[in-house]
PDB file of C-alpha atoms in Angstrom:
ATOM      1  CA  MET E   1     -26.706  38.213 154.480  1.00  0.00           C
ATOM      2  CA  GLY E   2     -26.756  38.309 158.259  1.00  0.00           C
ATOM      3  CA  ILE E   3     -28.915  41.405 158.700  1.00  0.00           C
ATOM      4  CA  GLN E   4     -32.149  42.111 157.377  1.00  0.00           C
ATOM      5  CA  PRO E   5     -33.340  45.859 157.929  1.00  0.00           C
ATOM      6  CA  LEU E   6     -36.760  46.352 159.396  1.00  0.00           C
ATOM      7  CA  GLN E   7     -39.119  49.200 158.634  1.00  0.00           C
ATOM      8  CA  ASP E   8     -37.463  52.022 156.502  1.00  0.00           C
ATOM      9  CA  TRP E   9     -33.729  51.160 157.405  1.00  0.00           C
ATOM     10  CA  ALA E  10     -31.396  50.308 154.814  1.00  0.00           C
ATOM     11  CA  LEU E  11     -28.069  48.316 155.092  1.00  0.00           C
ATOM     12  CA  ILE E  12     -25.437  50.259 152.925  1.00  0.00           C
ATOM     13  CA  GLU E  13     -21.854  49.405 152.191  1.00  0.00           C
ATOM     14  CA  PRO E  14     -20.199  52.781 152.263  1.00  0.00           C
ATOM     15  CA  SER E  15     -17.869  53.773 149.175  1.00  0.00           C
ATOM     16  CA  GLU E  16     -14.031  54.404 149.988  1.00  0.00           C
ATOM     17  CA  ALA E  17     -12.989  57.891 150.167  1.00  0.00           C
ATOM     18  CA  LYS E  18     -11.113  58.829 147.173  1.00  0.00           C
ATOM     19  CA  GLY E  19      -7.447  58.977 147.984  1.00  0.00           C
ATOM     20  CA  LYS E  20      -6.382  61.660 145.345  1.00  0.00           C
ATOM     21  CA  THR E  21      -8.198  65.193 144.477  1.00  0.00           C
ATOM     22  CA  GLY E  22      -9.334  65.905 140.927  1.00  0.00           C
ATOM     23  CA  GLY E  23      -6.067  68.019 140.711  1.00  0.00           C
ATOM     24  CA  GLY E  24      -3.845  65.012 141.549  1.00  0.00           C
ATOM     25  CA  LEU E  25      -3.071  65.755 145.331  1.00  0.00           C
ATOM     26  CA  PHE E  26      -2.932  62.783 147.275  1.00  0.00           C
ATOM     27  CA  ILE E  27      -4.980  63.047 150.656  1.00  0.00           C
ATOM     28  CA  PRO E  28      -3.680  61.154 153.773  1.00  0.00           C
ATOM     29  CA  ASP E  29      -5.902  58.883 155.629  1.00  0.00           C
ATOM     30  CA  THR E  30      -6.272  61.145 158.588  1.00  0.00           C
ATOM     31  CA  ALA E  31      -7.801  63.826 156.284  1.00  0.00           C
ATOM     32  CA  LYS E  32     -10.326  61.766 154.549  1.00  0.00           C
ATOM     33  CA  GLU E  33     -13.933  62.474 155.450  1.00  0.00           C
ATOM     34  CA  LYS E  34     -16.268  59.595 155.921  1.00  0.00           C
ATOM     35  CA  PRO E  35     -18.064  58.541 152.665  1.00  0.00           C
ATOM     36  CA  VAL E  36     -21.560  59.769 152.099  1.00  0.00           C
ATOM     37  CA  GLU E  37     -21.937  57.435 148.953  1.00  0.00           C
ATOM     38  CA  GLY E  38     -22.514  53.682 149.042  1.00  0.00           C
ATOM     39  CA  THR E  39     -24.329  50.765 147.700  1.00  0.00           C
ATOM     40  CA  VAL E  40     -27.592  49.580 149.263  1.00  0.00           C
ATOM     41  CA  LEU E  41     -27.246  45.669 150.236  1.00  0.00           C
ATOM     42  CA  ALA E  42     -30.482  45.354 151.864  1.00  0.00           C
ATOM     43  CA  VAL E  43     -33.616  47.244 152.779  1.00  0.00           C
ATOM     44  CA  GLY E  44     -36.748  46.972 154.927  1.00  0.00           C
ATOM     45  CA  LYS E  45     -40.375  47.012 153.597  1.00  0.00           C
ATOM     46  CA  GLY E  46     -41.338  50.170 154.791  1.00  0.00           C
ATOM     47  CA  ARG E  47     -43.289  51.812 157.780  1.00  0.00           C
ATOM     48  CA  TRP E  48     -46.852  52.738 159.128  1.00  0.00           C
ATOM     49  CA  GLU E  49     -47.193  56.677 159.257  1.00  0.00           C
ATOM     50  CA  THR E  50     -49.736  58.638 160.493  1.00  0.00           C
ATOM     51  CA  PRO E  51     -51.446  60.836 157.577  1.00  0.00           C
ATOM     52  CA  LYS E  52     -50.586  64.508 157.810  1.00  0.00           C
ATOM     53  CA  GLU E  53     -53.469  66.790 158.557  1.00  0.00           C
ATOM     54  CA  LYS E  54     -54.462  69.338 156.080  1.00  0.00           C
ATOM     55  CA  PRO E  55     -53.886  72.939 156.760  1.00  0.00           C
ATOM     56  CA  GLY E  56     -56.846  74.553 158.402  1.00  0.00           C
ATOM     57  CA  SER E  57     -58.489  71.411 159.420  1.00  0.00           C
ATOM     58  CA  LYS E  58     -59.485  70.572 162.981  1.00  0.00           C
ATOM     59  CA  PRO E  59     -56.848  68.344 164.817  1.00  0.00           C
ATOM     60  CA  LYS E  60     -58.008  64.769 165.649  1.00  0.00           C
ATOM     61  CA  LYS E  61     -57.680  63.883 169.304  1.00  0.00           C
ATOM     62  CA  LYS E  62     -56.093  60.399 168.659  1.00  0.00           C
ATOM     63  CA  GLN E  63     -55.140  58.426 165.705  1.00  0.00           C
ATOM     64  CA  LYS E  64     -56.270  54.925 165.426  1.00  0.00           C
ATOM     65  CA  LYS E  65     -53.967  52.172 164.002  1.00  0.00           C
ATOM     66  CA  GLU E  66     -56.517  51.703 161.224  1.00  0.00           C
ATOM     67  CA  GLU E  67     -56.149  55.418 160.340  1.00  0.00           C
ATOM     68  CA  LYS E  68     -52.296  54.846 159.547  1.00  0.00           C
ATOM     69  CA  ILE E  69     -51.151  54.480 156.156  1.00  0.00           C
ATOM     70  CA  PHE E  70     -48.364  52.124 154.987  1.00  0.00           C
ATOM     71  CA  SER E  71     -45.338  53.774 152.992  1.00  0.00           C
ATOM     72  CA  PRO E  72     -43.253  51.159 151.434  1.00  0.00           C
ATOM     73  CA  THR E  73     -39.636  51.874 150.850  1.00  0.00           C
ATOM     74  CA  VAL E  74     -38.325  53.190 147.266  1.00  0.00           C
ATOM     75  CA  LEU E  75     -34.811  51.991 147.764  1.00  0.00           C
ATOM     76  CA  LYS E  76     -33.987  48.483 146.626  1.00  0.00           C
ATOM     77  CA  ALA E  77     -30.676  46.433 146.897  1.00  0.00           C
ATOM     78  CA  GLY E  78     -27.963  47.435 144.414  1.00  0.00           C
ATOM     79  CA  ASP E  79     -28.944  51.108 144.398  1.00  0.00           C
ATOM     80  CA  ARG E  80     -25.979  53.655 144.749  1.00  0.00           C
ATOM     81  CA  VAL E  81     -27.055  56.279 147.105  1.00  0.00           C
ATOM     82  CA  LEU E  82     -25.830  59.664 148.889  1.00  0.00           C
ATOM     83  CA  TYR E  83     -26.874  59.750 152.672  1.00  0.00           C
ATOM     84  CA  GLU E  84     -26.175  61.997 155.434  1.00  0.00           C
ATOM     85  CA  LYS E  85     -23.007  60.930 157.122  1.00  0.00           C
ATOM     86  CA  TYR E  86     -23.948  61.546 160.727  1.00  0.00           C
ATOM     87  CA  SER E  87     -27.386  59.926 160.764  1.00  0.00           C
ATOM     88  CA  THR E  88     -26.013  56.394 160.584  1.00  0.00           C
ATOM     89  CA  THR E  89     -25.428  53.327 162.692  1.00  0.00           C
ATOM     90  CA  GLU E  90     -22.211  51.480 162.034  1.00  0.00           C
ATOM     91  CA  VAL E  91     -22.311  47.731 162.119  1.00  0.00           C
ATOM     92  CA  GLU E  92     -19.697  45.046 161.358  1.00  0.00           C
ATOM     93  CA  LEU E  93     -20.681  41.763 159.241  1.00  0.00           C
ATOM     94  CA  ASP E  94     -18.202  39.257 158.073  1.00  0.00           C
ATOM     95  CA  GLY E  95     -15.362  41.605 158.683  1.00  0.00           C
ATOM     96  CA  LYS E  96     -16.882  44.540 156.442  1.00  0.00           C
ATOM     97  CA  GLU E  97     -17.917  47.928 157.946  1.00  0.00           C
ATOM     98  CA  LEU E  98     -21.491  48.561 157.015  1.00  0.00           C
ATOM     99  CA  VAL E  99     -24.101  51.295 158.047  1.00  0.00           C
ATOM    100  CA  LEU E 100     -27.862  51.222 158.723  1.00  0.00           C
ATOM    101  CA  VAL E 101     -29.521  54.405 157.451  1.00  0.00           C
ATOM    102  CA  ARG E 102     -33.152  55.466 157.453  1.00  0.00           C
ATOM    103  CA  GLU E 103     -34.663  56.008 154.096  1.00  0.00           C
ATOM    104  CA  SER E 104     -35.459  59.418 154.970  1.00  0.00           C
ATOM    105  CA  ASP E 105     -31.734  60.212 155.569  1.00  0.00           C
ATOM    106  CA  VAL E 106     -31.057  59.084 152.138  1.00  0.00           C
ATOM    107  CA  MET E 107     -30.680  62.277 149.946  1.00  0.00           C
ATOM    108  CA  GLY E 108     -30.757  60.772 146.601  1.00  0.00           C
ATOM    109  CA  LEU E 109     -29.832  57.907 144.032  1.00  0.00           C
ATOM    110  CA  VAL E 110     -26.676  58.183 142.229  1.00  0.00           C
ATOM    111  CA  GLY E 111     -26.573  57.521 138.542  1.00  0.00           C
ATOM    112  CA  LYS E 112     -30.299  57.415 137.966  1.00  0.00           C
ATOM    113  CA  GLU E 113     -32.202  59.368 135.398  1.00  0.00           C
ATOM    114  CA  THR E 114     -34.590  61.829 136.818  1.00  0.00           C
ATOM    115  CA  GLU E 115     -38.390  61.607 135.688  1.00  0.00           C
ATOM    116  CA  LYS E 116     -39.583  64.308 133.430  1.00  0.00           C
ATOM    117  CA  GLY E 117     -43.279  65.151 133.835  1.00  0.00           C
TER     118      GLY E 117
END
């Protein structure tokens, strides 16, 4: 792997857009939209965030570095994800078209069971 994402960025290999509709109609390449589903190849460790203030509390003048909290990433290599198609940075690696996406622009995991609780 030639790219290791930093902070909350994920390197994703987009899935190919399907060339046929569910009803059997073929879609020409010019009509295919960019895919919004892909497989995570690598992900950063997370990022430092400033805690949000509680409603009704007095705003603090300036946050110190010690007051920031580390938010680790939830994604891991191999996850199938849905992401916002216009929030990507396209990169090419070993002849493959890949995208870098912030974890906050990932809308969900594909094929994972939801937690009940």
